[in-house]
C-alpha positions as CSV (number, residue, x, y, z in Angstrom):
1,M,-36.8,-28.6,-17.2
2,Y,-33.4,-27.0,-17.1
3,I,-35.0,-23.6,-16.4
4,E,-36.5,-25.0,-13.2
5,N,-33.2,-26.2,-11.9
6,L,-31.0,-23.5,-13.4
7,E,-31.0,-21.1,-10.4
8,Q,-30.3,-23.9,-7.9
9,W,-27.4,-25.1,-10.1
10,M,-26.0,-21.6,-10.3
11,Q,-25.9,-21.3,-6.6
12,N,-23.9,-24.5,-6.4
13,I,-21.2,-23.5,-8.9
14,K,-18.5,-21.2,-7.8
15,V,-16.0,-19.7,-10.3
16,T,-13.0,-17.7,-9.1
17,N,-10.8,-15.5,-11.2
18,L,-7.1,-16.0,-11.0
19,V,-4.3,-13.7,-12.1
20,N,-2.9,-14.7,-15.6
21,A,-4.5,-18.2,-15.3
22,D,-7.8,-19.9,-16.1
23,V,-10.6,-19.7,-13.5
24,E,-10.8,-21.9,-10.5
25,V,-14.1,-24.0,-10.5
26,V,-16.0,-25.7,-7.7
27,N,-18.9,-27.6,-9.2
28,N,-21.5,-29.2,-6.8
29,T,-24.1,-29.9,-9.6
30,P,-24.7,-32.7,-12.0
31,L,-23.7,-30.4,-14.9
32,V,-20.6,-31.5,-16.9
33,M,-18.0,-28.8,-17.5
34,M,-17.2,-28.5,-21.2
35,G,-14.2,-26.1,-20.7
36,K,-12.9,-23.0,-18.9
37,G,-10.9,-19.9,-19.6
38,R,-9.7,-16.7,-18.0
39,Q,-13.3,-15.3,-17.5
40,G,-15.4,-18.3,-16.8
41,A,-16.4,-22.0,-17.2
42,V,-18.9,-23.6,-19.6
43,F,-21.3,-26.3,-18.5
44,Q,-23.6,-28.4,-20.7
45,I,-27.3,-28.3,-20.0
46,S,-28.6,-30.2,-23.0
47,D,-27.5,-31.4,-26.4
48,D,-27.7,-27.8,-27.8
49,I,-27.7,-25.5,-24.8
50,C,-24.9,-24.6,-22.3
51,V,-24.4,-22.1,-19.5
52,K,-21.3,-20.0,-19.1
53,V,-20.6,-19.1,-15.4
54,F,-18.3,-16.1,-14.7
55,G,-16.1,-15.1,-11.8
56,N,-17.5,-11.5,-11.7
57,T,-20.5,-9.6,-13.0
58,E,-18.4,-7.3,-15.1
59,D,-17.1,-10.0,-17.4
60,C,-20.6,-11.5,-17.6
61,D,-22.2,-8.2,-18.6
62,R,-19.6,-7.5,-21.2
63,E,-19.9,-11.0,-22.8
64,Y,-23.7,-10.8,-22.9
65,Y,-23.6,-7.3,-24.4
66,A,-21.1,-8.3,-27.1
67,L,-23.1,-11.4,-28.0
68,S,-26.3,-9.3,-28.2
69,L,-24.7,-7.0,-30.7
70,G,-24.2,-9.9,-33.1
71,Q,-27.5,-11.7,-32.7
72,Q,-28.7,-10.5,-36.2
73,T,-25.7,-12.3,-37.8
74,S,-24.9,-16.0,-38.0
75,L,-21.4,-15.5,-36.5
76,F,-22.3,-15.8,-32.8
77,P,-24.1,-18.3,-30.6
78,K,-27.8,-17.7,-29.8
79,L,-28.7,-16.3,-26.4
80,Y,-31.4,-17.9,-24.2
81,G,-31.0,-16.2,-20.8
82,K,-28.8,-14.4,-18.4
83,G,-28.2,-14.0,-14.6
84,P,-25.8,-11.9,-12.6
85,L,-23.0,-14.4,-13.1
86,Y,-24.1,-16.6,-16.0
87,I,-25.3,-16.7,-19.6
88,V,-27.4,-19.4,-21.2
89,M,-26.5,-19.8,-24.9
90,E,-26.3,-22.1,-27.8
91,I,-23.5,-24.7,-27.9
92,I,-21.0,-24.0,-30.6
93,R,-19.6,-27.2,-32.2
94,G,-17.2,-27.8,-35.0
95,V,-13.4,-27.6,-35.3
96,D,-11.6,-24.5,-33.9
97,L,-9.2,-22.9,-36.3
98,R,-6.1,-23.9,-34.2
99,E,-6.9,-27.6,-34.6
100,F,-7.9,-27.2,-38.2
101,L,-4.6,-25.6,-39.3
102,Q,-2.6,-28.4,-37.7
103,S,-3.7,-30.7,-40.5
104,Q,-5.2,-28.5,-43.2
105,P,-3.8,-25.6,-45.3
106,L,-5.0,-22.0,-45.0
107,T,-6.8,-21.6,-48.3
108,K,-7.7,-18.3,-50.0
109,A,-11.4,-19.1,-49.3
110,L,-10.8,-19.4,-45.6
111,S,-8.8,-16.2,-45.5
112,A,-11.7,-14.5,-47.2
113,K,-14.0,-15.7,-44.5
114,L,-11.6,-14.4,-41.8
115,I,-11.6,-11.0,-43.4
116,E,-15.4,-11.1,-43.6
117,M,-15.4,-12.0,-39.9
118,L,-13.4,-8.8,-39.1
119,I,-15.8,-6.8,-41.3
120,T,-18.7,-8.1,-39.3
121,F,-16.9,-7.2,-36.0
122,K,-16.5,-3.6,-37.3
123,K,-20.1,-3.4,-38.6
124,I,-21.8,-4.4,-35.3
125,G,-19.6,-2.0,-33.2
126,Y,-16.8,-4.0,-31.7
127,E,-13.9,-1.9,-30.6
128,R,-11.2,-4.6,-31.1
129,I,-11.3,-5.9,-34.7
130,D,-9.4,-9.1,-33.8
131,H,-9.8,-12.6,-32.4
132,H,-7.6,-15.5,-31.4
133,K,-7.7,-18.6,-33.7
134,R,-8.7,-20.9,-30.9
135,Q,-12.0,-19.0,-30.4
136,I,-13.0,-19.3,-34.1
137,Y,-14.9,-22.5,-35.1
138,L,-15.3,-23.9,-38.6
139,Q,-18.8,-25.4,-39.1
140,P,-19.6,-28.4,-41.4
141,D,-21.0,-26.1,-44.0
142,G,-17.8,-24.0,-44.1
143,S,-19.1,-21.0,-42.1
144,L,-17.5,-19.6,-39.0
145,K,-18.7,-19.2,-35.4
146,V,-16.9,-17.3,-32.7
147,I,-17.0,-17.5,-28.9
148,D,-15.5,-15.5,-25.9
149,V,-16.2,-12.1,-27.3
150,A,-16.3,-10.0,-24.1
151,R,-12.9,-8.4,-24.8
152,T,-13.9,-7.3,-28.3
153,I,-16.1,-4.4,-26.8
154,W,-13.7,-3.5,-24.1
155,R,-10.0,-3.7,-23.8
156,D,-7.3,-1.7,-22.0
157,R,-5.5,-1.6,-25.4
158,V,-6.9,-1.8,-28.9
159,Y,-4.6,-2.5,-31.8
160,P,-5.3,-0.9,-35.2
161,Y,-4.8,-4.2,-37.0
162,P,-5.7,-7.8,-36.2
163,R,-2.5,-8.4,-34.1
164,K,-3.9,-11.3,-32.0
165,L,-5.2,-13.2,-35.0
166,L,-2.0,-12.8,-37.0
167,T,0.2,-13.8,-34.1
168,S,-1.9,-16.8,-33.3
169,L,-1.7,-18.1,-36.9
170,G,2.0,-18.6,-36.5
171,E,4.7,-17.3,-38.9
172,E,4.0,-19.6,-41.8
173,N,0.2,-19.2,-41.9
174,K,0.6,-15.5,-41.1
175,A,2.6,-15.0,-44.3
176,V,0.1,-17.0,-46.3
177,F,-2.8,-15.0,-44.9
178,M,-1.1,-11.7,-45.5
179,A,-0.4,-12.8,-49.1
180,H,-4.1,-13.5,-49.6
181,V,-5.0,-10.1,-48.1
182,Q,-2.6,-8.4,-50.5
183,E,-4.2,-10.1,-53.4
184,M,-7.8,-9.6,-52.4
185,A,-7.6,-6.2,-50.5
186,P,-4.3,-4.4,-51.4
187,E,-5.1,-1.2,-49.5
188,L,-5.9,-3.1,-46.4
189,Y,-2.7,-5.1,-46.8
190,M,-0.6,-1.9,-47.0
191,E,-2.2,-0.5,-43.9
192,W,-1.7,-3.6,-41.9
193,L,1.9,-3.9,-43.1
194,H,2.5,-0.3,-42.0
195,Y,1.3,-1.0,-38.5
196,I,3.4,-4.2,-38.4
197,R,6.5,-2.2,-39.3
198,M,5.8,0.4,-36.7
199,E,5.5,-2.3,-34.1
200,E,8.8,-3.7,-35.1
201,I,10.5,-0.3,-34.9
202,S,8.9,0.3,-31.5
203,R,10.3,-3.1,-30.3
204,Q,13.8,-2.2,-31.5
205,I,13.7,1.2,-29.7
206,T,12.5,-0.5,-26.5
207,E,15.3,-3.1,-26.7
208,L,17.7,-0.2,-27.1
209,L,16.4,1.9,-24.2
210,L,15.7,-0.8,-21.6
211,P,19.3,-1.7,-20.9
212,Q,20.4,1.9,-20.5
213,E,20.9,3.3,-17.0
214,P,20.5,7.0,-16.7
215,D,23.3,9.1,-15.2
216,K,21.6,10.2,-12.0
217,N,24.3,12.5,-10.9
218,K,24.3,14.3,-14.2
219,I,20.6,14.7,-14.2
220,K,20.6,16.0,-10.6
221,N,23.2,18.6,-11.4
222,L,21.6,19.8,-14.6
223,S,18.2,19.9,-13.1
224,N,19.3,22.6,-10.6
225,S,18.8,25.1,-13.5
226,L,15.1,24.4,-13.2
227,L,14.8,25.3,-9.6
228,T,13.1,28.6,-8.8
229,T,12.6,28.8,-5.0
230,A,16.2,29.6,-4.1
231,D,16.0,33.1,-5.7
232,E,13.6,34.8,-3.4
233,K,12.9,37.8,-5.7
234,N,12.2,35.5,-8.7
235,Y,10.2,33.1,-6.5
236,V,7.8,35.9,-5.3
237,V,7.2,37.0,-8.9
238,L,6.5,33.5,-10.1
239,L,4.2,32.7,-7.1
240,Q,2.3,35.9,-7.6
241,G,1.9,35.0,-11.3
242,L,0.6,31.5,-10.5
243,V,-1.9,32.8,-7.9
244,H,-3.1,35.4,-10.4
245,K,-3.4,32.9,-13.2
246,V,-5.5,30.5,-11.1
247,F,-7.7,33.3,-9.8
248,K,-8.4,34.6,-13.3
249,E,-9.2,31.1,-14.7
250,E,-11.6,30.2,-11.9
251,W,-13.3,33.6,-11.8
252,I,-13.8,33.5,-15.6
253,K,-15.3,30.0,-15.4
254,T,-17.6,30.9,-12.6
255,M,-18.9,34.1,-14.2
256,L,-19.4,32.6,-17.6
257,A,-21.3,29.7,-16.1
258,R,-23.6,32.3,-14.6
259,G,-24.1,33.8,-18.0
260,A,-22.2,37.0,-17.3
261,D,-20.9,39.3,-20.1
262,P,-17.2,38.5,-20.7
263,E,-16.3,42.1,-21.3
264,K,-17.8,43.2,-17.9
265,V,-16.1,40.3,-16.2
266,M,-12.7,41.3,-17.7
267,E,-13.2,44.9,-16.6
268,K,-14.0,43.8,-13.0
269,I,-10.9,41.6,-12.9
270,D,-8.7,44.4,-14.2
271,A,-10.1,46.8,-11.6
272,H,-9.7,44.3,-8.8
273,W,-6.1,43.4,-9.6
274,D,-5.1,47.1,-10.2
275,K,-6.4,47.9,-6.8
276,L,-4.4,45.0,-5.2
277,E,-1.3,46.0,-7.1
278,Q,-1.6,49.6,-6.0
279,S,-2.1,48.6,-2.4
280,F,0.9,46.3,-2.5
281,E,3.1,49.0,-4.0
282,S,2.0,51.6,-1.4
283,R,3.0,49.2,1.4
284,H,6.2,48.1,-0.3
285,P,7.9,51.1,-2.0
286,E,10.3,50.1,-4.8
287,S,13.2,51.8,-3.1
288,D,12.9,49.6,0.0
289,S,12.2,46.3,-1.8
290,G,15.0,46.2,-4.3
291,Y,12.6,44.9,-7.0
292,E,13.3,47.9,-9.3
293,G,9.8,48.4,-10.4
294,Q,9.0,44.8,-11.2
295,R,5.6,44.9,-9.4
296,R,3.5,42.9,-11.7
297,F,2.3,39.4,-12.2
298,E,4.8,38.0,-14.6
299,G,3.3,36.5,-17.7
300,D,-0.1,38.1,-17.0
301,R,0.2,41.8,-16.2
302,N,2.0,44.5,-18.1
303,S,4.1,47.1,-16.1
304,K,2.4,49.7,-14.0
305,G,2.3,52.3,-16.8
306,E,0.4,49.9,-19.0
307,S,-2.2,48.6,-16.6
308,E,-5.0,50.7,-18.2
309,S,-4.3,49.1,-21.5
310,R,-5.6,45.8,-20.3
311,R,-9.2,46.8,-20.7
312,G,-10.9,45.3,-23.7
313,K,-8.2,42.6,-24.0
314,S,-9.0,38.9,-23.9
315,F,-8.2,36.3,-21.4
316,E,-6.0,33.3,-22.1
317,G,-7.5,29.9,-23.0
318,E,-11.2,30.8,-22.9
319,R,-13.8,31.5,-25.6
320,D,-17.4,32.6,-25.4
321,S,-18.8,31.1,-28.6
322,R,-22.2,32.6,-28.0
323,R,-21.0,36.1,-28.4
324,G,-18.2,35.3,-30.9
325,K,-15.7,36.7,-28.5
326,S,-12.3,35.1,-27.9
327,F,-10.0,35.0,-24.9
328,E,-6.3,35.5,-25.0
329,G,-4.5,32.8,-27.0
330,D,-7.3,32.6,-29.6
331,R,-7.3,36.1,-31.2
332,G,-5.1,39.2,-30.9
333,R,-6.7,42.5,-30.0
334,R,-5.6,46.1,-30.4
335,S,-3.3,47.3,-27.6
336,K,-4.5,50.7,-26.4
337,G,-1.8,51.6,-23.9
338,A,1.4,50.4,-25.6
339,K,3.4,52.3,-28.2
340,G,2.4,51.3,-31.7
341,G,-1.0,50.4,-30.5
342,K,-2.5,50.8,-33.9
343,G,-1.3,47.3,-34.9
344,K,-2.6,44.0,-33.6
345,Y,-0.8,42.0,-31.0
346,Y,-1.1,38.3,-30.0
347,S,-0.5,37.6,-26.3
348,G,3.0,36.3,-26.9
349,D,3.9,39.2,-29.1
350,R,2.5,41.7,-26.6
351,Y,4.6,40.3,-23.7
352,D,7.7,40.1,-25.9
353,D,7.2,43.8,-26.7
354,R,6.8,44.6,-23.0
355,N,9.9,42.7,-22.1
356,R,11.9,44.6,-24.8
357,R,10.7,47.9,-23.3
358,D,11.7,46.7,-19.8
359,D,15.2,45.8,-21.0
360,K,15.5,49.2,-22.7
361,R,14.4,50.9,-19.5
362,D,16.9,49.0,-17.4
363,K,19.8,49.9,-19.8
364,N,18.8,53.6,-19.6
365,K,18.9,53.4,-15.8
366,G,22.4,51.9,-16.0
367,K,23.5,54.8,-18.2
368,D,22.1,57.3,-15.8
369,K,24.0,55.8,-12.9
370,K,27.3,56.0,-14.9
371,R,26.7,59.7,-15.6
372,R,26.2,60.4,-12.0
């Protein structure tokens, strides 16, 4: 009978999500609300069946999916149906762990069941191996049932140990539970203890850093050393290098996506940029520009006399696994144009060697001027 009236009832129940508070409920049906939380409200349909109504479809879908993963176990309520904003399921009765521990001790047997619960969470594919004690129900036969599992498959943060469960137990029961874990699963205990200590250290660091106010004037003055646009000569070189870098990366990606041969692509890029460089230098002689021969794309191109040596060299950050060829940054290749070309050079070594030659050349120029 409830199936016939279910859709009509759902149209007359409105659940609205609130920020950091339980949902707001408007109920214009004969259904009695059993309880509510952050995601939805539960209404009793019969002695054994209830319907949970959500404020949005996303929470509804997550809850249903999470419950579906555990239907082959005895840990979760049975599912009977679903709509865009509701789930029909078995009513879970018993005593929740929060109420139970107010009058009863946390025994070793109960701790073992909690560990088994976390193992089941992991086994069926939950991302968050954790649960709050108020959502864990003890049954008359001593078994456990859990509710509100939507956040176990999705969460903006996932802790590597059952932080929510341990925190909800309170300090006294947390210590008892951890003692039981140490006795029954010592390796698991050591790992959880490690994460707990890391959390404590992180909290101490945060408490130390939060009250500190940075010296804005000091940072402002020191940060001037990072500025690059004031020096026009250096700015032009850096900008050329940036444009060149982006051009290379995008061209390589496009050509490889088309299935082109990496060696041929590199040759074409070399030829293209050599042509552009020669055109630039012909229009801007070194004597007029004051750049003293630094007509290259810094960080990417060697000096003019070494431009031919670029053929056969690899490009940075790319790899063609189909041909077993690597791009610059993965494997050094032989340098054909530079002195000592018989050895192998990685990209950083090659540019360091180039810079040393440039420094030596500049020093020689200085000596020539003194002689004159």
